[in-house]
PDB file of C-alpha atoms in Angstrom:
ATOM      1  CA  MET A   1      90.974  95.843 121.717  1.00 46.00           C
ATOM      2  CA  THR A   2      89.793  94.469 125.144  1.00 56.00           C
ATOM      3  CA  ASP A   3      91.531  91.199 126.073  1.00 70.00           C
ATOM      4  CA  ILE A   4      88.996  88.372 125.701  1.00 82.00           C
ATOM      5  CA  LYS A   5      89.647  84.847 126.868  1.00 85.00           C
ATOM      6  CA  LEU A   6      89.284  82.221 124.101  1.00 86.00           C
ATOM      7  CA  ASP A   7      87.183  79.840 126.392  1.00 86.00           C
ATOM      8  CA  ASP A   8      84.708  82.722 127.084  1.00 89.00           C
ATOM      9  CA  ILE A   9      83.991  83.462 123.458  1.00 89.00           C
ATOM     10  CA  PRO A  10      80.962  80.992 122.940  1.00 87.00           C
ATOM     11  CA  ASP A  11      79.226  82.469 126.174  1.00 88.00           C
ATOM     12  CA  LEU A  12      79.899  85.898 124.956  1.00 89.00           C
ATOM     13  CA  VAL A  13      78.265  85.184 121.519  1.00 87.00           C
ATOM     14  CA  LYS A  14      75.514  83.410 123.265  1.00 87.00           C
ATOM     15  CA  SER A  15      74.679  86.317 125.694  1.00 89.00           C
ATOM     16  CA  ASN A  16      74.851  88.723 122.601  1.00 87.00           C
ATOM     17  CA  LYS A  17      77.786  90.540 124.080  1.00 87.00           C
ATOM     18  CA  LEU A  18      79.817  89.511 120.965  1.00 85.00           C
ATOM     19  CA  THR A  19      78.420  89.124 117.427  1.00 85.00           C
ATOM     20  CA  LYS A  20      79.616  86.206 115.393  1.00 82.00           C
ATOM     21  CA  GLN A  21      81.596  88.465 113.154  1.00 81.00           C
ATOM     22  CA  GLU A  22      83.523  89.895 116.187  1.00 83.00           C
ATOM     23  CA  ALA A  23      83.975  86.457 117.405  1.00 84.00           C
ATOM     24  CA  CYS A  24      85.565  85.308 114.175  1.00 83.00           C
ATOM     25  CA  VAL A  25      87.971  88.119 114.201  1.00 82.00           C
ATOM     26  CA  GLN A  26      88.721  87.664 117.908  1.00 84.00           C
ATOM     27  CA  ILE A  27      89.693  84.029 117.282  1.00 86.00           C
ATOM     28  CA  TYR A  28      91.985  85.186 114.338  1.00 83.00           C
ATOM     29  CA  HIS A  29      93.510  87.848 116.537  1.00 84.00           C
ATOM     30  CA  ILE A  30      94.285  85.494 119.424  1.00 87.00           C
ATOM     31  CA  LEU A  31      95.785  82.991 117.004  1.00 86.00           C
ATOM     32  CA  TYR A  32      97.768  85.816 115.197  1.00 85.00           C
ATOM     33  CA  THR A  33      99.352  87.131 118.424  1.00 85.00           C
ATOM     34  CA  ASN A  34      99.790  83.719 120.219  1.00 85.00           C
ATOM     35  CA  PRO A  35     101.356  81.393 117.784  1.00 86.00           C
ATOM     36  CA  PRO A  36     103.307  79.174 120.225  1.00 85.00           C
ATOM     37  CA  ARG A  37     100.202  78.561 122.145  1.00 86.00           C
ATOM     38  CA  PHE A  38      98.735  76.716 119.130  1.00 85.00           C
ATOM     39  CA  GLY A  39     101.841  75.082 117.806  1.00 83.00           C
ATOM     40  CA  LEU A  40     102.295  77.679 114.923  1.00 86.00           C
ATOM     41  CA  HIS A  41     105.641  79.083 116.089  1.00 82.00           C
ATOM     42  CA  THR A  42     107.557  76.333 114.385  1.00 79.00           C
ATOM     43  CA  ILE A  43     106.483  77.211 110.891  1.00 82.00           C
ATOM     44  CA  ASP A  44     107.621  79.773 108.505  1.00 79.00           C
ATOM     45  CA  GLU A  45     106.283  83.201 109.234  1.00 79.00           C
ATOM     46  CA  ASP A  46     104.988  83.804 105.815  1.00 76.00           C
ATOM     47  CA  LEU A  47     103.346  80.387 105.742  1.00 81.00           C
ATOM     48  CA  ARG A  48     101.868  81.101 109.129  1.00 83.00           C
ATOM     49  CA  SER A  49     100.384  84.280 107.887  1.00 81.00           C
ATOM     50  CA  ASP A  50      98.750  82.487 104.918  1.00 82.00           C
ATOM     51  CA  PHE A  51      97.512  79.684 106.931  1.00 84.00           C
ATOM     52  CA  LEU A  52      95.810  82.107 109.474  1.00 84.00           C
ATOM     53  CA  LEU A  53      94.099  83.810 106.658  1.00 81.00           C
ATOM     54  CA  TYR A  54      93.101  80.461 105.307  1.00 81.00           C
ATOM     55  CA  PHE A  55      91.622  79.529 108.651  1.00 84.00           C
ATOM     56  CA  LEU A  56      89.728  82.828 108.834  1.00 80.00           C
ATOM     57  CA  GLN A  57      88.125  82.298 105.261  1.00 75.00           C
ATOM     58  CA  TYR A  58      87.315  78.576 105.624  1.00 77.00           C
ATOM     59  CA  LYS A  59      86.969  77.624 109.276  1.00 81.00           C
ATOM     60  CA  THR A  60      86.124  80.277 111.760  1.00 79.00           C
ATOM     61  CA  ASN A  61      82.484  80.697 110.354  1.00 74.00           C
ATOM     62  CA  SER A  62      81.404  77.128 111.400  1.00 81.00           C
ATOM     63  CA  LEU A  63      83.651  76.782 114.594  1.00 80.00           C
ATOM     64  CA  LEU A  64      80.962  78.143 116.910  1.00 81.00           C
ATOM     65  CA  GLU A  65      78.054  76.337 115.145  1.00 82.00           C
ATOM     66  CA  LYS A  66      79.867  72.955 115.561  1.00 84.00           C
ATOM     67  CA  TYR A  67      81.328  73.554 119.139  1.00 85.00           C
ATOM     68  CA  ASP A  68      80.035  71.325 121.835  1.00 85.00           C
ATOM     69  CA  PRO A  69      80.913  72.537 125.334  1.00 84.00           C
ATOM     70  CA  ALA A  70      80.063  69.116 126.881  1.00 85.00           C
ATOM     71  CA  ILE A  71      82.963  67.650 124.912  1.00 85.00           C
ATOM     72  CA  SER A  72      85.804  70.046 125.600  1.00 84.00           C
ATOM     73  CA  PRO A  73      86.775  73.649 126.375  1.00 87.00           C
ATOM     74  CA  PHE A  74      86.654  76.045 123.397  1.00 87.00           C
ATOM     75  CA  GLY A  75      90.344  76.753 123.650  1.00 85.00           C
ATOM     76  CA  ALA A  76      91.115  72.926 123.292  1.00 86.00           C
ATOM     77  CA  TYR A  77      88.494  72.741 120.465  1.00 86.00           C
ATOM     78  CA  ILE A  78      90.297  75.591 118.489  1.00 87.00           C
ATOM     79  CA  TYR A  79      93.620  73.968 119.054  1.00 87.00           C
ATOM     80  CA  ARG A  80      92.526  70.597 117.708  1.00 85.00           C
ATOM     81  CA  THR A  81      90.879  72.363 114.747  1.00 86.00           C
ATOM     82  CA  VAL A  82      93.970  74.354 114.067  1.00 87.00           C
ATOM     83  CA  GLN A  83      96.308  71.345 114.055  1.00 86.00           C
ATOM     84  CA  THR A  84      94.129  69.230 111.718  1.00 83.00           C
ATOM     85  CA  SER A  85      93.625  72.348 109.403  1.00 84.00           C
ATOM     86  CA  LEU A  86      97.338  73.106 109.380  1.00 83.00           C
ATOM     87  CA  LEU A  87      98.089  69.510 108.002  1.00 82.00           C
ATOM     88  CA  THR A  88      95.571  70.164 105.165  1.00 80.00           C
ATOM     89  CA  PHE A  89      96.792  73.527 104.549  1.00 81.00           C
ATOM     90  CA  ILE A  90     100.419  72.384 104.370  1.00 79.00           C
ATOM     91  CA  LYS A  91      99.544  69.326 101.968  1.00 73.00           C
ATOM     92  CA  LYS A  92      97.828  71.713  99.680  1.00 73.00           C
ATOM     93  CA  ALA A  93     100.611  74.281  99.676  1.00 67.00           C
ATOM     94  CA  SER A  94     103.114  71.457  98.956  1.00 63.00           C
ATOM     95  CA  ASP A  95     100.979  70.277  96.003  1.00 57.00           C
ATOM     96  CA  ARG A  96     100.778  73.773  94.496  1.00 56.00           C
ATOM     97  CA  ASN A  97     104.478  74.066  94.889  1.00 53.00           C
ATOM     98  CA  ASN A  98     104.951  70.810  93.113  1.00 48.00           C
ATOM     99  CA  TYR A  99     102.786  71.670  90.439  1.00 45.00           C
ATOM    100  CA  ASN A 100     104.514  74.909  89.766  1.00 47.00           C
ATOM    101  CA  LYS A 101     107.748  73.145  89.431  1.00 44.00           C
ATOM    102  CA  PHE A 102     106.654  70.208  87.275  1.00 42.00           C
ATOM    103  CA  PHE A 103     104.241  70.776  84.335  1.00 40.00           C
ATOM    104  CA  ILE A 104     102.653  67.478  83.828  1.00 39.00           C
ATOM    105  CA  GLN A 105     101.187  67.511  80.240  1.00 41.00           C
ATOM    106  CA  ASP A 106      98.447  64.948  81.004  1.00 40.00           C
ATOM    107  CA  SER A 107      96.833  67.223  83.610  1.00 42.00           C
ATOM    108  CA  ILE A 108      96.498  70.348  81.227  1.00 40.00           C
ATOM    109  CA  CYS A 109      92.833  69.384  80.266  1.00 41.00           C
ATOM    110  CA  ASP A 110      91.836  68.849  83.796  1.00 45.00           C
ATOM    111  CA  TYR A 111      93.570  71.923  84.976  1.00 43.00           C
ATOM    112  CA  GLN A 112      91.108  74.400  83.422  1.00 45.00           C
ATOM    113  CA  ALA A 113      88.055  72.664  84.969  1.00 44.00           C
ATOM    114  CA  GLN A 114      89.736  72.668  88.300  1.00 48.00           C
ATOM    115  CA  MET A 115      90.435  76.335  87.970  1.00 46.00           C
ATOM    116  CA  GLN A 116      86.763  77.220  87.262  1.00 47.00           C
ATOM    117  CA  GLU A 117      85.790  75.139  90.325  1.00 49.00           C
ATOM    118  CA  ASN A 118      88.357  77.191  92.462  1.00 47.00           C
ATOM    119  CA  GLU A 119      86.952  80.449  90.973  1.00 46.00           C
ATOM    120  CA  ASN A 120      83.355  79.562  92.140  1.00 46.00           C
ATOM    121  CA  SER A 121      84.650  78.622  95.571  1.00 44.00           C
ATOM    122  CA  LEU A 122      86.536  81.792  96.145  1.00 40.00           C
ATOM    123  CA  ILE A 123      83.561  83.901  94.919  1.00 40.00           C
ATOM    124  CA  HIS A 124      81.387  82.010  97.586  1.00 44.00           C
ATOM    125  CA  VAL A 125      84.151  82.425 100.309  1.00 41.00           C
ATOM    126  CA  ALA A 126      84.644  86.098  99.584  1.00 42.00           C
ATOM    127  CA  SER A 127      80.998  86.750 100.233  1.00 42.00           C
ATOM    128  CA  ASP A 128      80.996  84.921 103.521  1.00 44.00           C
ATOM    129  CA  VAL A 129      84.305  86.339 105.175  1.00 41.00           C
ATOM    130  CA  PRO A 130      83.349  88.373 108.155  1.00 43.00           C
ATOM    131  CA  GLU A 131      84.603  92.071 108.299  1.00 44.00           C
ATOM    132  CA  PHE A 132      86.710  92.952 111.329  1.00 41.00           C
ATOM    133  CA  SER A 133      84.250  94.761 113.661  1.00 43.00           C
ATOM    134  CA  THR A 134      84.651  96.095 117.229  1.00 41.00           C
ATOM    135  CA  SER A 135      82.324  98.059 119.392  1.00 41.00           C
ATOM    136  CA  SER A 136      82.857 101.733 119.714  1.00 39.00           C
ATOM    137  CA  LYS A 137      84.337 101.274 123.106  1.00 42.00           C
ATOM    138  CA  ASN A 138      86.996  98.991 121.698  1.00 45.00           C
ATOM    139  CA  LYS A 139      87.843 101.537 118.964  1.00 45.00           C
ATOM    140  CA  GLU A 140      88.429 104.393 121.281  1.00 45.00           C
ATOM    141  CA  ILE A 141      91.853 103.367 122.535  1.00 61.00           C
ATOM    142  CA  PRO A 142      93.601 103.043 119.065  1.00 69.00           C
ATOM    143  CA  THR A 143      91.957 106.316 118.021  1.00 69.00           C
ATOM    144  CA  LEU A 144      93.417 108.108 121.014  1.00 75.00           C
ATOM    145  CA  VAL A 145      96.785 106.521 120.479  1.00 78.00           C
ATOM    146  CA  TYR A 146      97.050 107.831 116.871  1.00 80.00           C
ATOM    147  CA  LYS A 147      95.511 111.129 117.880  1.00 77.00           C
ATOM    148  CA  GLN A 148      98.426 111.834 120.181  1.00 76.00           C
ATOM    149  CA  ILE A 149     100.939 110.921 117.224  1.00 77.00           C
ATOM    150  CA  PHE A 150      99.216 113.098 114.530  1.00 78.00           C
ATOM    151  CA  THR A 151      98.204 116.154 116.788  1.00 73.00           C
ATOM    152  CA  LYS A 152     100.341 119.125 116.522  1.00 71.00           C
ATOM    153  CA  GLY A 153     102.251 120.093 119.787  1.00 64.00           C
ATOM    154  CA  THR A 154     101.832 123.309 121.662  1.00 62.00           C
ATOM    155  CA  HIS A 155     105.576 124.280 121.036  1.00 67.00           C
ATOM    156  CA  ARG A 156     107.145 124.984 117.684  1.00 73.00           C
ATOM    157  CA  LEU A 157     109.618 122.226 116.780  1.00 69.00           C
ATOM    158  CA  SER A 158     113.096 122.681 115.331  1.00 74.00           C
ATOM    159  CA  LEU A 159     113.602 121.945 111.558  1.00 75.00           C
ATOM    160  CA  LYS A 160     115.219 118.578 112.601  1.00 74.00           C
ATOM    161  CA  ASP A 161     112.513 117.623 114.956  1.00 71.00           C
ATOM    162  CA  SER A 162     109.754 118.615 112.641  1.00 73.00           C
ATOM    163  CA  ARG A 163     111.353 116.462 109.964  1.00 74.00           C
ATOM    164  CA  ASP A 164     111.887 113.503 112.300  1.00 75.00           C
ATOM    165  CA  ARG A 165     108.215 113.587 113.196  1.00 77.00           C
ATOM    166  CA  LYS A 166     106.931 113.646 109.687  1.00 79.00           C
ATOM    167  CA  ILE A 167     109.223 110.496 108.900  1.00 80.00           C
ATOM    168  CA  LYS A 168     107.948 108.613 111.951  1.00 82.00           C
ATOM    169  CA  ARG A 169     104.366 109.440 110.881  1.00 82.00           C
ATOM    170  CA  GLY A 170     105.013 108.385 107.285  1.00 83.00           C
ATOM    171  CA  ILE A 171     106.651 105.187 108.404  1.00 85.00           C
ATOM    172  CA  LEU A 172     103.547 104.390 110.503  1.00 86.00           C
ATOM    173  CA  ILE A 173     101.245 105.052 107.568  1.00 88.00           C
ATOM    174  CA  LEU A 174     103.485 103.002 105.323  1.00 87.00           C
ATOM    175  CA  ALA A 175     103.294 100.172 107.802  1.00 88.00           C
ATOM    176  CA  LEU A 176      99.450 100.197 107.696  1.00 90.00           C
ATOM    177  CA  LYS A 177      99.581 100.419 103.861  1.00 89.00           C
ATOM    178  CA  SER A 178     101.688  97.105 103.931  1.00 88.00           C
ATOM    179  CA  ALA A 179      99.336  95.479 106.411  1.00 88.00           C
ATOM    180  CA  TRP A 180      98.837  92.471 104.217  1.00 88.00           C
ATOM    181  CA  TYR A 181     102.566  91.720 104.155  1.00 87.00           C
ATOM    182  CA  ILE A 182     103.978  93.136 107.444  1.00 86.00           C
ATOM    183  CA  SER A 183     105.688  90.609 109.824  1.00 86.00           C
ATOM    184  CA  ASP A 184     105.472  90.501 113.449  1.00 85.00           C
ATOM    185  CA  SER A 185     109.036  91.676 113.936  1.00 86.00           C
ATOM    186  CA  GLN A 186     108.356  94.710 111.559  1.00 87.00           C
ATOM    187  CA  ILE A 187     105.366  95.515 113.665  1.00 88.00           C
ATOM    188  CA  ASN A 188     107.505  95.591 116.756  1.00 88.00           C
ATOM    189  CA  LYS A 189     110.032  97.707 115.069  1.00 88.00           C
ATOM    190  CA  VAL A 190     107.497 100.256 113.924  1.00 87.00           C
ATOM    191  CA  SER A 191     105.826 100.284 117.365  1.00 87.00           C
ATOM    192  CA  THR A 192     109.289 100.986 119.013  1.00 86.00           C
ATOM    193  CA  LEU A 193     109.972 103.805 116.534  1.00 85.00           C
ATOM    194  CA  CYS A 194     106.647 105.506 116.901  1.00 83.00           C
ATOM    195  CA  ASN A 195     106.369 104.745 120.702  1.00 83.00           C
ATOM    196  CA  ILE A 196     103.099 102.988 120.582  1.00 85.00           C
ATOM    197  CA  SER A 197     101.865  99.807 121.704  1.00 85.00           C
ATOM    198  CA  PRO A 198     102.487  96.763 119.467  1.00 86.00           C
ATOM    199  CA  GLU A 199      99.043  95.448 120.450  1.00 87.00           C
ATOM    200  CA  VAL A 200      97.396  98.587 119.138  1.00 86.00           C
ATOM    201  CA  LEU A 201      99.414  98.289 115.708  1.00 88.00           C
ATOM    202  CA  THR A 202      98.622  94.696 115.456  1.00 88.00           C
ATOM    203  CA  ASP A 203      94.885  95.383 116.133  1.00 86.00           C
ATOM    204  CA  SER A 204      94.987  97.900 113.232  1.00 87.00           C
ATOM    205  CA  VAL A 205      96.754  95.521 111.038  1.00 88.00           C
ATOM    206  CA  CYS A 206      94.194  92.768 111.677  1.00 86.00           C
ATOM    207  CA  LYS A 207      91.403  94.956 110.899  1.00 86.00           C
ATOM    208  CA  LEU A 208      92.935  96.268 107.576  1.00 88.00           C
ATOM    209  CA  LYS A 209      93.650  92.623 106.707  1.00 85.00           C
ATOM    210  CA  SER A 210      90.137  91.459 107.031  1.00 83.00           C
ATOM    211  CA  LYS A 211      89.073  94.055 104.405  1.00 83.00           C
ATOM    212  CA  LEU A 212      91.743  92.863 101.990  1.00 84.00           C
ATOM    213  CA  ILE A 213      90.719  89.320 101.566  1.00 82.00           C
ATOM    214  CA  ASN A 214      88.576  90.060  98.519  1.00 82.00           C
ATOM    215  CA  LYS A 215      91.439  91.926  96.957  1.00 83.00           C
ATOM    216  CA  ALA A 216      93.829  89.003  97.590  1.00 84.00           C
ATOM    217  CA  LEU A 217      91.410  86.543  96.162  1.00 83.00           C
ATOM    218  CA  ASN A 218      91.003  88.601  92.980  1.00 84.00           C
ATOM    219  CA  ARG A 219      94.696  88.903  92.560  1.00 85.00           C
ATOM    220  CA  GLN A 220      95.152  85.203  93.079  1.00 84.00           C
ATOM    221  CA  GLN A 221      92.688  84.534  90.390  1.00 85.00           C
ATOM    222  CA  ILE A 222      94.689  86.695  87.968  1.00 87.00           C
ATOM    223  CA  GLU A 223      97.792  84.808  88.861  1.00 86.00           C
ATOM    224  CA  ASN A 224      95.939  81.538  88.414  1.00 86.00           C
ATOM    225  CA  ASN A 225      94.774  82.377  85.030  1.00 86.00           C
ATOM    226  CA  ARG A 226      98.326  83.625  84.083  1.00 87.00           C
ATOM    227  CA  ASN A 227      99.855  80.341  85.279  1.00 85.00           C
ATOM    228  CA  ARG A 228      97.250  78.380  83.348  1.00 85.00           C
ATOM    229  CA  ALA A 229      98.137  80.381  80.124  1.00 86.00           C
ATOM    230  CA  TYR A 230     101.811  79.479  80.779  1.00 85.00           C
ATOM    231  CA  CYS A 231     100.765  75.771  81.107  1.00 83.00           C
ATOM    232  CA  PHE A 232      99.086  75.846  77.930  1.00 83.00           C
ATOM    233  CA  ILE A 233     102.217  77.563  76.173  1.00 85.00           C
ATOM    234  CA  HIS A 234     104.391  74.843  77.600  1.00 82.00           C
ATOM    235  CA  ASN A 235     102.088  72.165  76.509  1.00 81.00           C
ATOM    236  CA  TYR A 236     101.612  73.351  72.911  1.00 82.00           C
ATOM    237  CA  ARG A 237     105.362  73.964  72.557  1.00 83.00           C
ATOM    238  CA  MET A 238     105.850  70.217  73.667  1.00 80.00           C
ATOM    239  CA  GLN A 239     103.363  69.208  70.818  1.00 78.00           C
ATOM    240  CA  LEU A 240     105.021  71.482  68.400  1.00 79.00           C
ATOM    241  CA  ALA A 241     108.361  69.887  69.011  1.00 75.00           C
ATOM    242  CA  ASN A 242     106.943  66.518  68.237  1.00 71.00           C
ATOM    243  CA  ASN A 243     105.182  67.593  64.992  1.00 64.00           C
ATOM    244  CA  GLU A 244     107.464  66.854  62.047  1.00 58.00           C
ATOM    245  CA  THR A 245     105.408  66.911  58.732  1.00 55.00           C
ATOM    246  CA  ASP A 246     101.793  68.175  59.484  1.00 67.00           C
ATOM    247  CA  ASN A 247     101.867  71.769  58.286  1.00 74.00           C
ATOM    248  CA  ILE A 248      98.127  72.425  59.185  1.00 76.00           C
ATOM    249  CA  LYS A 249      98.812  71.136  62.778  1.00 79.00           C
ATOM    250  CA  PHE A 250     101.878  73.078  63.048  1.00 80.00           C
ATOM    251  CA  GLU A 251     100.001  76.368  62.106  1.00 83.00           C
ATOM    252  CA  GLN A 252      97.244  75.595  64.534  1.00 84.00           C
ATOM    253  CA  LEU A 253      99.478  75.010  67.355  1.00 84.00           C
ATOM    254  CA  GLN A 254     101.446  78.240  66.544  1.00 87.00           C
ATOM    255  CA  LYS A 255      98.176  80.148  66.756  1.00 88.00           C
ATOM    256  CA  LYS A 256      97.362  78.698  70.113  1.00 87.00           C
ATOM    257  CA  ILE A 257     100.775  79.489  71.404  1.00 88.00           C
ATOM    258  CA  ASP A 258     100.471  83.181  70.104  1.00 91.00           C
ATOM    259  CA  PHE A 259      97.051  83.399  71.687  1.00 91.00           C
ATOM    260  CA  GLN A 260      98.157  82.031  75.113  1.00 89.00           C
ATOM    261  CA  THR A 261     101.447  84.041  74.987  1.00 91.00           C
ATOM    262  CA  GLU A 262      99.328  87.404  74.534  1.00 92.00           C
ATOM    263  CA  ASN A 263      97.079  86.136  77.303  1.00 89.00           C
ATOM    264  CA  TRP A 264     100.019  85.612  79.505  1.00 90.00           C
ATOM    265  CA  ASN A 265     101.332  88.954  78.854  1.00 91.00           C
ATOM    266  CA  LYS A 266      98.084  90.781  79.648  1.00 90.00           C
ATOM    267  CA  LYS A 267      97.854  89.056  82.891  1.00 89.00           C
ATOM    268  CA  THR A 268     101.378  90.027  83.701  1.00 88.00           C
ATOM    269  CA  ARG A 269     100.833  93.678  82.767  1.00 88.00           C
ATOM    270  CA  LYS A 270      97.729  93.655  84.954  1.00 87.00           C
ATOM    271  CA  LEU A 271      99.602  92.325  87.990  1.00 85.00           C
ATOM    272  CA  ASN A 272     102.537  94.762  87.441  1.00 86.00           C
ATOM    273  CA  SER A 273     100.291  97.778  86.895  1.00 81.00           C
ATOM    274  CA  GLY A 274      99.467  98.049  90.652  1.00 75.00           C
ATOM    275  CA  ARG A 275      95.830  98.289  90.166  1.00 78.00           C
ATOM    276  CA  ASN A 276      95.449  94.755  91.809  1.00 79.00           C
ATOM    277  CA  LYS A 277      97.887  95.286  94.571  1.00 84.00           C
ATOM    278  CA  ILE A 278      96.845  93.950  98.048  1.00 87.00           C
ATOM    279  CA  ALA A 279      96.783  97.200 100.017  1.00 88.00           C
ATOM    280  CA  PRO A 280      94.350  99.138 101.972  1.00 89.00           C
ATOM    281  CA  THR A 281      93.150 102.567 100.328  1.00 89.00           C
ATOM    282  CA  ASN A 282      94.305 105.838 101.957  1.00 88.00           C
ATOM    283  CA  SER A 283      90.832 106.469 103.212  1.00 89.00           C
ATOM    284  CA  GLU A 284      90.653 103.023 105.065  1.00 90.00           C
ATOM    285  CA  ILE A 285      94.117 103.960 106.668  1.00 88.00           C
ATOM    286  CA  GLY A 286      92.690 107.386 107.421  1.00 87.00           C
ATOM    287  CA  GLU A 287      89.740 105.883 109.100  1.00 88.00           C
ATOM    288  CA  ILE A 288      92.045 103.913 111.371  1.00 86.00           C
ATOM    289  CA  ILE A 289      94.221 106.808 112.511  1.00 85.00           C
ATOM    290  CA  GLY A 290      91.640 109.569 112.394  1.00 85.00           C
ATOM    291  CA  LEU A 291      92.868 111.384 109.331  1.00 82.00           C
ATOM    292  CA  SER A 292      91.211 112.078 105.941  1.00 87.00           C
ATOM    293  CA  GLY A 293      92.518 110.006 103.019  1.00 86.00           C
ATOM    294  CA  ARG A 294      93.936 113.311 101.463  1.00 88.00           C
ATOM    295  CA  PHE A 295      96.237 113.768 104.522  1.00 85.00           C
ATOM    296  CA  VAL A 296      97.405 110.097 104.440  1.00 86.00           C
ATOM    297  CA  SER A 297      98.351 110.823 100.719  1.00 86.00           C
ATOM    298  CA  PHE A 298     100.112 113.852 101.709  1.00 84.00           C
ATOM    299  CA  TYR A 299     102.375 112.023 104.268  1.00 80.00           C
ATOM    300  CA  ILE A 300     103.126 109.103 101.716  1.00 82.00           C
ATOM    301  CA  ARG A 301     104.086 111.610  99.076  1.00 82.00           C
ATOM    302  CA  LYS A 302     106.365 113.635 101.417  1.00 76.00           C
ATOM    303  CA  LEU A 303     108.191 110.444 102.484  1.00 75.00           C
ATOM    304  CA  ARG A 304     108.795 109.437  98.915  1.00 77.00           C
ATOM    305  CA  GLU A 305     110.241 113.067  98.310  1.00 76.00           C
ATOM    306  CA  MET A 306     112.679 112.688 101.217  1.00 70.00           C
ATOM    307  CA  ASP A 307     116.358 111.646 100.951  1.00 65.00           C
ATOM    308  CA  MET A 308     116.421 107.868 101.556  1.00 61.00           C
ATOM    309  CA  THR A 309     119.680 108.197 103.561  1.00 62.00           C
ATOM    310  CA  THR A 310     117.808 110.313 106.044  1.00 59.00           C
ATOM    311  CA  ILE A 311     115.093 107.859 106.417  1.00 57.00           C
ATOM    312  CA  GLN A 312     117.177 104.873 106.859  1.00 57.00           C
ATOM    313  CA  GLN A 313     118.460 106.138 110.189  1.00 56.00           C
ATOM    314  CA  PHE A 314     115.074 105.287 111.624  1.00 56.00           C
ATOM    315  CA  VAL A 315     114.611 101.821 110.123  1.00 54.00           C
TER     316      VAL A 315
END
């Protein structure tokens, strides 16, 4: 990815040298790779990653439209927006954590309506999230880097060197497969292991992440529905504990508990099945590194078949 200064982005968009989609991803990329510049280095790494995705979903689309160059430079505008958005995000995260810890019986009825409202909002956001998009010139550099890694050499390798090369290729593919969860320190470790620039790997991770937002929102909705079922179970059990003589009421509550328990089990099985995991497809990874999805599957399978003690020397 060609280095772009944050302050230059509005002019690049205005001159049609950068699309709005590309500008949004450039902003995300700059925030992701420069957390101290925006006061994000002091928060937990996982929280920072969640916040940046939140910022991409809810803020970047309108930043360019609202920006007034007569008031401040674009970088200062982004910094201020990040700081105010971070306060809102942390408050919401704190509220969610408190709710998960303490099930308040009086809020159960309002919870279902709120979840429906959230679902509609998520659907709207998912349709508006820009995909990571770069020009063909920007795509050339990472393509050449990965081509060097996966192209066969002119000389025949020893058995050990051939095995080591397969392990390194497999680890690189698994790092891209884990794009949604991989941390900065893990990116640096994989970059060192595979002898590639961390900027190239970060660029690829950002591109894959931008395509995973819908999957993340879908999984979040399943988790929300499962949590809602648990809230109902908790509420009905409390009512059941306070019910002493009304057999009809007792049977009704027991039926509701059984229904919500089955609902909770279904959502749990769905989450554990792997079909809703937040991971790019092998074809998407293949597009990044210049291989077919079939070869990506081959490297993943071979890595799984290897002795873990052999692999651990690399990680």
